[in-house]
Amino acid sequence: MPDLTLTTFDWVPEMPRGFVRDLRVRWALEEATLPYRVASVPFGDRSAAHFAHQPFGQVPWLTEGDISIFESGAILLHLGERSAALMPADPSGRSEAIKWVFAALNSVEMASLPWSMFKFIGDAGGTPGAKFLDEFLQIRLKYLEPVLAGREWLVGSFSVADILMSDVLRPVDRFDGLAAHPACRDYVARATARPAFVKAHADQMVHFAAADAARAGA
Amino acid sequence: MPDLTLTTFDWVPEMPRGFVRDLRVRWALEEATLPYRVASVPFGDRSAAHFAHQPFGQVPWLTEGDISIFESGAILLHLGERSAALMPADPSGRSEAIKWVFAALNSVEMASLPWSMFKFIGDAGGTPGAKFLDEFLQIRLKYLEPVLAGREWLVGSFSVADILMSDVLRPVDRFDGLAAHPACRDYVARATARPAFVKAHADQMVHFAAADAARAGA
């Protein structure tokens, strides 16, 4: 059995709860039914040891024995090698999954994350920049829509590519940005109805709520 | 010998020349001294065959026999398996390279590309959204700076991670966004001084200039 430890923050503010990227790793571990521990580092005061594992001072990272991996995409590819529940074992299916992992993170999230942040911080829009971000996201969704209308999951069966693609679409859905793209919206609903997502999400919420309780008691 | 064909647009406007992502693939192929052909698809009228290779209607994609790969990150990981000039062959070095490939594309480019687009389109800034993008990029550069100050390349010797990281920093440098981060700026200069980059860049410029000449003659 691999000796897996997922590290996340000890606490985060209310807003990002349910969206912190340790969720992607929890979700993959639950899909693969791999046993793992969860460790915490301070959200407030980030140590040199933290930066040694995650050079940008972010979370998550995953350790397996002496190996330490940061970046949710890299972690999910690593776990994909451990379980056919996460990535097809044949070279052609594996290659398909890797393409869609990058498509989720570098074609879709590069548009969806800034767009969602503008919504979250309440940018009034209307500027050339905000207009660019709207169009950037719209063109990605326009072409993703027929892909997702034609299949249940991106690569034959459910894979890490679906964990990442659905998770990068979740913040868009949260701000009602998928209304004109029903196949994208249904795909997010289908992915997040999976028991492994439900458990991963609940576990993250409990993790941060426990931190509130500890703070209140301190 | 692998049978490699890189597909890019037949023509693009003046501005993105030198920045179209086929450059990353050309650069990797030149570093590895792998023989390859370059094929073109129309920039204007994108066919169903184009979308079959690249679902977002973008470029590049790479074919090797029956395999077709889109996403520059996925293509570079694929080529990394073909040449030790692109990725360390040992599992630990390979794992390091993969982390930094994702860091380039999902931690840095997610900040650097929107920031650069705002500069390019002449967004006046000052809005909450533009302010967020500035801070998003600044925090990434702040933490990348000591990493790059301490080493020549991200993972021991030069790798695909350096192709991607330096290329995602190039647009920032173009708009003078690296002035306060000399290690990042020097890293971009060091990477783009490599003969393989110089050839790849020149080849892309010639490719699009040839399209201008063909249009003028048509």
Short mmCIF file of C-alpha atoms in Angstrom, two decimals:
data_model
loop_
_atom_site.label_atom_id
_atom_site.label_comp_id
_atom_site.label_asym_id
_atom_site.label_seq_id
_atom_site.Cartn_x
_atom_site.Cartn_y
_atom_site.Cartn_z
CA MET A 1 0.00 0.00 0.00
CA PRO A 2 1.38 3.45 -0.84
CA ASP A 3 2.03 5.73 2.11
CA LEU A 4 0.15 8.85 1.04
CA THR A 5 -0.15 12.14 2.90
CA LEU A 6 -2.07 15.09 1.48
CA THR A 7 -1.16 18.49 2.94
CA THR A 8 -3.57 21.42 2.92
CA PHE A 9 -4.07 24.61 4.93
CA ASP A 10 -5.17 24.40 8.57
CA TRP A 11 -7.85 27.01 7.90
CA VAL A 12 -9.11 29.24 5.08
CA PRO A 13 -11.73 32.01 5.00
CA GLU A 14 -15.35 31.11 4.30
CA MET A 15 -15.34 31.93 0.57
CA PRO A 16 -12.86 29.42 -0.88
CA ARG A 17 -14.17 26.54 1.24
CA GLY A 18 -15.29 23.76 -1.06
CA PHE A 19 -12.95 25.13 -3.75
CA VAL A 20 -9.47 24.71 -2.22
CA ARG A 21 -7.49 22.50 -4.54
CA ASP A 22 -6.85 19.76 -2.03
CA LEU A 23 -10.39 18.79 -3.11
CA ARG A 24 -9.07 17.52 -6.44
CA VAL A 25 -6.61 15.26 -4.66
CA ARG A 26 -9.11 14.05 -2.05
CA TRP A 27 -11.54 13.29 -4.88
CA ALA A 28 -8.98 11.26 -6.84
CA LEU A 29 -7.92 9.34 -3.72
CA GLU A 30 -11.56 8.53 -2.93
CA GLU A 31 -12.24 7.39 -6.51
CA ALA A 32 -9.21 5.10 -6.32
CA THR A 33 -10.06 4.02 -2.73
CA LEU A 34 -6.42 4.64 -1.80
CA PRO A 35 -5.83 5.14 1.94
CA TYR A 36 -4.33 8.53 2.86
CA ARG A 37 -3.74 10.92 5.72
CA VAL A 38 -4.44 14.65 5.72
CA ALA A 39 -1.88 17.02 7.23
CA SER A 40 -2.17 20.78 7.75
CA VAL A 41 0.09 23.81 7.45
CA PRO A 42 -0.74 27.30 8.72
CA PHE A 43 -2.70 29.48 6.30
CA GLY A 44 -1.31 32.54 8.04
CA ASP A 45 2.38 32.06 8.66
CA ARG A 46 3.95 30.03 5.85
CA SER A 47 7.26 28.45 6.79
CA ALA A 48 10.40 27.68 4.79
CA ALA A 49 9.42 23.99 5.12
CA HIS A 50 6.12 24.83 3.41
CA PHE A 51 7.93 26.56 0.52
CA ALA A 52 10.29 23.59 0.23
CA HIS A 53 7.28 21.46 -0.70
CA GLN A 54 5.28 24.11 -2.58
CA PRO A 55 7.46 26.92 -3.98
CA PHE A 56 4.50 29.32 -4.40
CA GLY A 57 3.36 28.89 -0.79
CA GLN A 58 0.11 27.30 -1.93
CA VAL A 59 -1.56 23.96 -1.25
CA PRO A 60 -1.96 21.08 -1.82
CA TRP A 61 1.02 18.83 -1.99
CA LEU A 62 1.17 15.06 -1.74
CA THR A 63 3.94 12.97 -0.28
CA GLU A 64 4.48 9.29 -0.91
CA GLY A 65 7.48 8.14 1.09
CA ASP A 66 10.38 10.34 -0.05
CA ILE A 67 8.50 11.76 -3.03
CA SER A 68 6.80 15.15 -2.63
CA ILE A 69 4.61 16.48 -5.44
CA PHE A 70 2.98 19.90 -5.81
CA GLU A 71 0.54 21.12 -8.51
CA SER A 72 -2.83 19.40 -8.59
CA GLY A 73 -2.24 18.36 -12.22
CA ALA A 74 1.07 16.66 -11.41
CA ILE A 75 -0.42 14.98 -8.34
CA LEU A 76 -3.35 13.62 -10.33
CA LEU A 77 -1.09 12.27 -13.09
CA HIS A 78 0.99 10.58 -10.38
CA LEU A 79 -2.11 9.01 -8.81
CA GLY A 80 -3.34 8.08 -12.28
CA GLU A 81 -0.36 5.73 -12.55
CA ARG A 82 -1.53 4.02 -9.34
CA SER A 83 -5.12 3.18 -10.30
CA ALA A 84 -7.13 2.28 -13.40
CA ALA A 85 -10.05 4.04 -11.69
CA LEU A 86 -8.18 7.28 -12.43
CA MET A 87 -6.52 6.75 -15.81
CA PRO A 88 -6.81 4.17 -18.59
CA ALA A 89 -3.91 1.71 -18.40
CA ASP A 90 -3.44 1.37 -22.19
CA PRO A 91 -1.03 3.86 -23.83
CA SER A 92 -3.64 5.34 -26.16
CA GLY A 93 -6.20 5.94 -23.40
CA ARG A 94 -3.47 7.30 -21.16
CA SER A 95 -2.38 9.73 -23.88
CA GLU A 96 -6.00 10.89 -24.32
CA ALA A 97 -6.35 11.49 -20.58
CA ILE A 98 -3.13 13.52 -20.43
CA LYS A 99 -4.28 15.80 -23.27
CA TRP A 100 -7.51 16.55 -21.45
CA VAL A 101 -5.73 17.11 -18.14
CA PHE A 102 -3.76 19.90 -19.83
CA ALA A 103 -6.84 21.15 -21.67
CA ALA A 104 -8.64 21.53 -18.34
CA LEU A 105 -5.79 23.37 -16.66
CA ASN A 106 -4.22 25.37 -19.50
CA SER A 107 -7.07 25.99 -21.96
CA VAL A 108 -10.15 26.15 -19.72
CA GLU A 109 -8.96 27.15 -16.23
CA MET A 110 -6.74 29.90 -17.65
CA ALA A 111 -10.03 31.48 -18.77
CA SER A 112 -12.38 30.28 -16.02
CA LEU A 113 -10.32 31.23 -12.96
CA PRO A 114 -9.71 34.91 -13.83
CA TRP A 115 -13.35 35.21 -15.01
CA SER A 116 -14.62 33.76 -11.72
CA MET A 117 -12.32 35.98 -9.67
CA PHE A 118 -13.69 39.06 -11.45
CA LYS A 119 -17.21 37.92 -10.50
CA PHE A 120 -16.16 37.16 -6.95
CA ILE A 121 -14.52 40.51 -6.30
CA GLY A 122 -17.45 42.26 -7.95
CA ASP A 123 -15.59 43.88 -10.84
CA ALA A 124 -18.16 46.00 -12.63
CA GLY A 125 -17.07 44.77 -16.05
CA GLY A 126 -17.35 46.85 -19.19
CA THR A 127 -13.62 47.58 -19.45
CA PRO A 128 -11.65 46.21 -22.43
CA GLY A 129 -9.93 43.77 -20.09
CA ALA A 130 -13.11 42.42 -18.56
CA LYS A 131 -14.59 42.13 -22.03
CA PHE A 132 -11.57 40.12 -23.15
CA LEU A 133 -11.98 37.72 -20.21
CA ASP A 134 -15.67 37.22 -21.00
CA GLU A 135 -14.91 36.42 -24.62
CA PHE A 136 -11.96 34.21 -23.64
CA LEU A 137 -14.22 32.08 -21.45
CA GLN A 138 -17.11 32.09 -23.95
CA ILE A 139 -14.98 30.73 -26.78
CA ARG A 140 -13.67 27.91 -24.60
CA LEU A 141 -17.20 26.97 -23.46
CA LYS A 142 -18.51 27.22 -27.02
CA TYR A 143 -16.11 24.51 -28.17
CA LEU A 144 -16.27 22.42 -25.00
CA GLU A 145 -20.08 22.24 -25.24
CA PRO A 146 -20.31 19.85 -28.25
CA VAL A 147 -17.51 17.70 -26.80
CA LEU A 148 -19.43 17.22 -23.55
CA ALA A 149 -22.79 16.87 -25.32
CA GLY A 150 -21.42 13.84 -27.14
CA ARG A 151 -19.98 11.84 -24.27
CA GLU A 152 -20.46 11.02 -20.60
CA TRP A 153 -16.79 11.47 -19.69
CA LEU A 154 -13.87 12.98 -21.60
CA VAL A 155 -11.92 9.77 -22.19
CA GLY A 156 -14.13 6.67 -22.37
CA SER A 157 -14.55 6.01 -18.66
CA PHE A 158 -14.24 8.50 -15.79
CA SER A 159 -10.64 9.71 -15.27
CA VAL A 160 -8.50 12.39 -13.64
CA ALA A 161 -9.27 14.55 -16.67
CA ASP A 162 -12.91 14.67 -15.52
CA ILE A 163 -11.92 15.56 -11.97
CA LEU A 164 -9.95 18.52 -13.28
CA MET A 165 -12.32 19.64 -16.05
CA SER A 166 -15.40 19.55 -13.83
CA ASP A 167 -13.55 21.26 -11.00
CA VAL A 168 -12.34 24.12 -13.22
CA LEU A 169 -15.94 24.60 -14.41
CA ARG A 170 -17.42 24.63 -10.88
CA PRO A 171 -16.54 28.28 -10.10
CA VAL A 172 -18.09 29.32 -13.44
CA ASP A 173 -21.25 27.42 -12.56
CA ARG A 174 -21.26 29.06 -9.13
CA PHE A 175 -21.59 32.46 -10.82
CA ASP A 176 -24.19 31.09 -13.26
CA GLY A 177 -21.79 31.20 -16.20
CA LEU A 178 -22.86 27.85 -17.64
CA ALA A 179 -26.54 28.75 -18.23
CA ALA A 180 -26.06 28.96 -22.01
CA HIS A 181 -24.02 25.73 -22.05
CA PRO A 182 -26.28 22.95 -20.76
CA ALA A 183 -23.93 20.10 -21.64
CA CYS A 184 -21.16 21.76 -19.59
CA ARG A 185 -23.61 22.35 -16.72
CA ASP A 186 -24.93 18.78 -16.83
CA TYR A 187 -21.37 17.44 -16.91
CA VAL A 188 -20.52 19.34 -13.72
CA ALA A 189 -23.71 18.04 -12.09
CA ARG A 190 -22.89 14.47 -13.21
CA ALA A 191 -19.32 14.65 -11.92
CA THR A 192 -20.17 16.24 -8.59
CA ALA A 193 -22.93 13.66 -7.95
CA ARG A 194 -20.29 10.93 -7.72
CA PRO A 195 -19.95 9.57 -4.17
CA ALA A 196 -16.18 10.22 -4.23
CA PHE A 197 -16.75 13.94 -4.92
CA VAL A 198 -19.48 14.17 -2.28
CA LYS A 199 -17.21 12.61 0.34
CA ALA A 200 -14.16 14.69 -0.68
CA HIS A 201 -16.19 17.90 -0.56
CA ALA A 202 -17.76 17.06 2.81
CA ASP A 203 -14.35 16.14 4.21
CA GLN A 204 -12.87 19.48 3.13
CA MET A 205 -15.78 21.39 4.68
CA VAL A 206 -15.41 19.44 7.94
CA HIS A 207 -11.64 20.03 7.94
CA PHE A 208 -12.05 23.82 7.82
CA ALA A 209 -15.05 23.86 10.16
CA ALA A 210 -12.97 21.95 12.72
CA ALA A 211 -10.37 24.72 12.45
CA ASP A 212 -13.06 27.31 13.27
CA ALA A 213 -14.09 25.29 16.31
CA ALA A 214 -10.47 25.00 17.46
CA ARG A 215 -10.01 28.77 17.04
CA ALA A 216 -13.20 29.52 18.93
CA GLY A 217 -12.05 27.25 21.76
CA ALA A 218 -8.52 28.67 21.83
CA MET B 1 13.04 7.48 -36.20
CA PRO B 2 9.68 8.84 -35.08
CA ASP B 3 7.49 10.25 -37.84
CA LEU B 4 6.63 13.65 -36.39
CA THR B 5 4.42 16.34 -37.93
CA LEU B 6 3.74 19.61 -36.16
CA THR B 7 0.62 21.48 -37.33
CA THR B 8 0.23 25.23 -36.93
CA PHE B 9 -1.77 28.00 -38.62
CA ASP B 10 -0.99 28.97 -42.21
CA TRP B 11 -0.94 32.63 -41.19
CA VAL B 12 -1.52 34.80 -38.11
CA PRO B 13 -1.66 38.60 -37.67
CA GLU B 14 1.56 40.49 -36.91
CA MET B 15 1.13 40.70 -33.11
CA PRO B 16 1.22 37.04 -32.03
CA ARG B 17 4.11 36.17 -34.35
CA GLY B 18 6.95 34.81 -32.29
CA PHE B 19 4.44 33.86 -29.57
CA VAL B 20 2.25 31.23 -31.28
CA ARG B 21 2.51 28.06 -29.23
CA ASP B 22 3.90 25.93 -32.02
CA LEU B 23 7.13 27.67 -30.91
CA ARG B 24 7.23 25.53 -27.76
CA VAL B 25 7.04 22.37 -29.84
CA ARG B 26 9.55 23.55 -32.45
CA TRP B 27 11.91 24.48 -29.62
CA ALA B 28 11.63 21.05 -27.97
CA LEU B 29 12.13 19.27 -31.30
CA GLU B 30 15.23 21.37 -32.00
CA GLU B 31 16.66 20.71 -28.53
CA ALA B 32 16.16 16.98 -29.06
CA THR B 33 17.36 17.17 -32.68
CA LEU B 34 14.35 15.12 -33.72
CA PRO B 35 13.42 15.41 -37.41
CA TYR B 36 9.92 16.80 -38.07
CA ARG B 37 7.71 18.30 -40.72
CA VAL B 38 5.55 21.41 -40.32
CA ALA B 39 1.99 21.37 -41.70
CA SER B 40 -0.49 24.26 -41.85
CA VAL B 41 -4.23 24.71 -41.37
CA PRO B 42 -6.16 27.87 -42.27
CA PHE B 43 -6.24 30.55 -39.58
CA GLY B 44 -9.45 31.86 -41.06
CA ASP B 45 -11.71 28.96 -41.88
CA ARG B 46 -11.29 26.17 -39.33
CA SER B 47 -12.52 22.80 -40.54
CA ALA B 48 -14.10 19.84 -38.77
CA ALA B 49 -10.82 18.01 -39.40
CA HIS B 50 -9.02 20.77 -37.48
CA PHE B 51 -11.40 20.42 -34.51
CA ALA B 52 -10.96 16.65 -34.60
CA HIS B 53 -7.28 17.22 -33.76
CA GLN B 54 -7.69 20.28 -31.56
CA PRO B 55 -11.18 20.57 -29.98
CA PHE B 56 -10.77 24.30 -29.23
CA GLY B 57 -9.81 25.17 -32.81
CA GLN B 58 -6.35 26.26 -31.69
CA VAL B 59 -2.82 25.18 -32.61
CA PRO B 60 -0.47 23.39 -32.31
CA TRP B 61 -0.97 19.70 -32.47
CA LEU B 62 1.61 16.99 -33.08
CA THR B 63 1.09 13.70 -34.86
CA GLU B 64 3.34 10.68 -34.60
CA GLY B 65 1.98 7.93 -36.82
CA ASP B 66 -1.57 7.30 -35.59
CA ILE B 67 -1.16 9.35 -32.41
CA SER B 68 -2.38 12.96 -32.42
CA ILE B 69 -1.68 15.19 -29.41
CA PHE B 70 -2.94 18.69 -28.65
CA GLU B 71 -2.00 21.01 -25.76
CA SER B 72 1.59 22.20 -25.69
CA GLY B 73 2.05 20.71 -22.21
CA ALA B 74 0.90 17.26 -23.31
CA ILE B 75 3.03 17.43 -26.47
CA LEU B 76 6.14 18.38 -24.49
CA LEU B 77 5.62 15.58 -21.97
CA HIS B 78 5.25 13.18 -24.91
CA LEU B 79 8.48 14.43 -26.48
CA GLY B 80 10.14 14.33 -23.08
CA GLU B 81 9.73 10.54 -23.16
CA ARG B 82 11.65 10.50 -26.45
CA SER B 83 14.80 12.37 -25.43
CA ALA B 84 16.96 12.86 -22.36
CA ALA B 85 17.70 16.33 -23.78
CA LEU B 86 14.12 17.20 -22.81
CA MET B 87 13.48 15.32 -19.58
CA PRO B 88 15.61 13.47 -17.04
CA ALA B 89 15.32 9.70 -17.58
CA ASP B 90 15.38 8.78 -13.86
CA PRO B 91 11.97 8.65 -12.08
CA SER B 92 12.85 11.31 -9.53
CA GLY B 93 14.11 13.82 -12.11
CA ARG B 94 11.14 13.04 -14.33
CA SER B 95 8.77 13.70 -11.44
CA GLU B 96 10.49 17.05 -10.74
CA ALA B 97 10.16 18.06 -14.40
CA ILE B 98 6.45 17.19 -14.48
CA LYS B 99 5.75 19.32 -11.39
CA TRP B 100 7.43 22.33 -13.00
CA VAL B 101 5.64 21.77 -16.31
CA PHE B 102 2.34 22.15 -14.45
CA ALA B 103 3.69 25.03 -12.37
CA ALA B 104 4.56 26.89 -15.58
CA LEU B 105 1.17 26.31 -17.19
CA ASN B 106 -1.24 26.32 -14.24
CA SER B 107 0.43 28.54 -11.62
CA VAL B 108 2.38 31.06 -13.71
CA GLU B 109 0.70 31.24 -17.13
CA MET B 110 -2.76 31.45 -15.55
CA ALA B 111 -1.53 34.77 -14.16
CA SER B 112 0.86 35.87 -16.92
CA LEU B 113 -1.38 35.37 -19.94
CA PRO B 114 -4.39 37.42 -18.74
CA TRP B 115 -2.00 40.09 -17.41
CA SER B 116 -0.21 40.29 -20.78
CA MET B 117 -3.49 40.41 -22.69
CA PHE B 118 -4.63 43.36 -20.58
CA LYS B 119 -1.40 45.15 -21.49
CA PHE B 120 -1.74 44.21 -25.14
CA ILE B 121 -5.31 45.44 -25.53
CA GLY B 122 -4.43 48.60 -23.62
CA ASP B 123 -6.76 48.11 -20.65
CA ALA B 124 -6.38 51.27 -18.57
CA GLY B 125 -6.15 49.29 -15.32
CA GLY B 126 -7.27 50.64 -11.97
CA THR B 127 -10.41 48.50 -11.80
CA PRO B 128 -10.72 45.86 -9.05
CA GLY B 129 -10.29 43.13 -11.69
CA ALA B 130 -7.15 44.63 -13.21
CA LYS B 131 -5.77 45.14 -9.71
CA PHE B 132 -6.42 41.48 -8.90
CA LEU B 133 -4.55 40.38 -12.05
CA ASP B 134 -1.57 42.59 -11.16
CA GLU B 135 -1.38 41.13 -7.67
CA PHE B 136 -1.92 37.58 -8.96
CA LEU B 137 1.10 37.92 -11.26
CA GLN B 138 3.22 39.74 -8.66
CA ILE B 139 2.80 37.01 -6.06
CA ARG B 140 3.79 34.33 -8.55
CA LEU B 141 6.90 36.28 -9.63
CA LYS B 142 7.79 37.05 -6.01
CA TYR B 143 8.07 33.34 -5.22
CA LEU B 144 9.54 32.31 -8.56
CA GLU B 145 12.34 34.86 -8.19
CA PRO B 146 14.31 33.07 -5.40
CA VAL B 147 13.83 29.72 -7.17
CA LEU B 148 15.40 31.06 -10.37
CA ALA B 149 18.06 33.04 -8.50
CA GLY B 150 19.33 29.78 -7.04
CA ARG B 151 19.65 27.63 -10.14
CA GLU B 152 20.42 27.75 -13.84
CA TRP B 153 17.47 25.54 -14.86
CA LEU B 154 14.43 24.34 -12.94
CA VAL B 155 15.37 20.66 -12.72
CA GLY B 156 19.11 20.08 -12.77
CA SER B 157 19.74 20.26 -16.49
CA PHE B 158 17.64 22.03 -19.12
CA SER B 159 14.24 20.36 -19.67
CA VAL B 160 10.76 20.87 -21.13
CA ALA B 161 9.90 22.63 -17.87
CA ASP B 162 12.32 25.41 -18.86
CA ILE B 163 10.84 25.68 -22.35
CA LEU B 164 7.40 26.20 -20.84
CA MET B 165 8.39 28.40 -17.89
CA SER B 166 10.52 30.75 -19.98
CA ASP B 167 7.91 30.91 -22.71
CA VAL B 168 5.10 31.82 -20.28
CA LEU B 169 7.34 34.60 -18.90
CA ARG B 170 8.21 36.01 -22.35
CA PRO B 171 4.97 37.99 -22.81
CA VAL B 172 5.45 39.51 -19.34
CA ASP B 173 8.99 40.52 -20.28
CA ARG B 174 7.68 41.99 -23.54
CA PHE B 175 5.57 44.44 -21.51
CA ASP B 176 8.46 45.08 -19.12
CA GLY B 177 6.81 43.17 -16.27
CA LEU B 178 10.03 41.48 -15.11
CA ALA B 179 11.98 44.65 -14.29
CA ALA B 180 11.64 44.10 -10.53
CA HIS B 181 12.51 40.39 -10.86
CA PRO B 182 16.01 40.20 -12.33
CA ALA B 183 16.42 36.44 -11.81
CA CYS B 184 13.24 35.83 -13.82
CA ARG B 185 14.41 38.25 -16.51
CA ASP B 186 17.89 36.70 -16.68
CA TYR B 187 16.34 33.23 -16.88
CA VAL B 188 14.26 34.25 -19.90
CA ALA B 189 17.37 35.75 -21.52
CA ARG B 190 19.37 32.58 -20.78
CA ALA B 191 16.68 30.28 -22.18
CA THR B 192 16.02 32.32 -25.31
CA ALA B 193 19.75 32.55 -26.08
CA ARG B 194 19.84 28.80 -26.67
CA PRO B 195 20.43 27.94 -30.34
CA ALA B 196 17.33 25.71 -30.37
CA PHE B 197 15.12 28.64 -29.31
CA VAL B 198 16.77 30.99 -31.80
CA LYS B 199 16.17 28.53 -34.66
CA ALA B 200 12.60 27.72 -33.57
CA HIS B 201 11.73 31.42 -33.30
CA ALA B 202 13.30 32.26 -36.66
CA ASP B 203 11.50 29.32 -38.29
CA GLN B 204 8.13 30.51 -36.95
CA MET B 205 8.75 34.05 -38.20
CA VAL B 206 9.75 32.74 -41.65
CA HIS B 207 6.68 30.47 -41.74
CA PHE B 208 4.28 33.39 -41.25
CA ALA B 209 6.26 35.77 -43.45
CA ALA B 210 6.06 33.20 -46.26
CA ALA B 211 2.27 33.24 -45.83
CA ASP B 212 2.28 37.04 -46.29
CA ALA B 213 4.32 36.65 -49.47
CA ALA B 214 1.94 33.98 -50.79
CA ARG B 215 -1.06 36.25 -50.03
CA ALA B 216 0.57 39.21 -51.72
CA GLY B 217 1.26 37.10 -54.80
CA ALA B 218 -2.23 35.59 -54.88
#
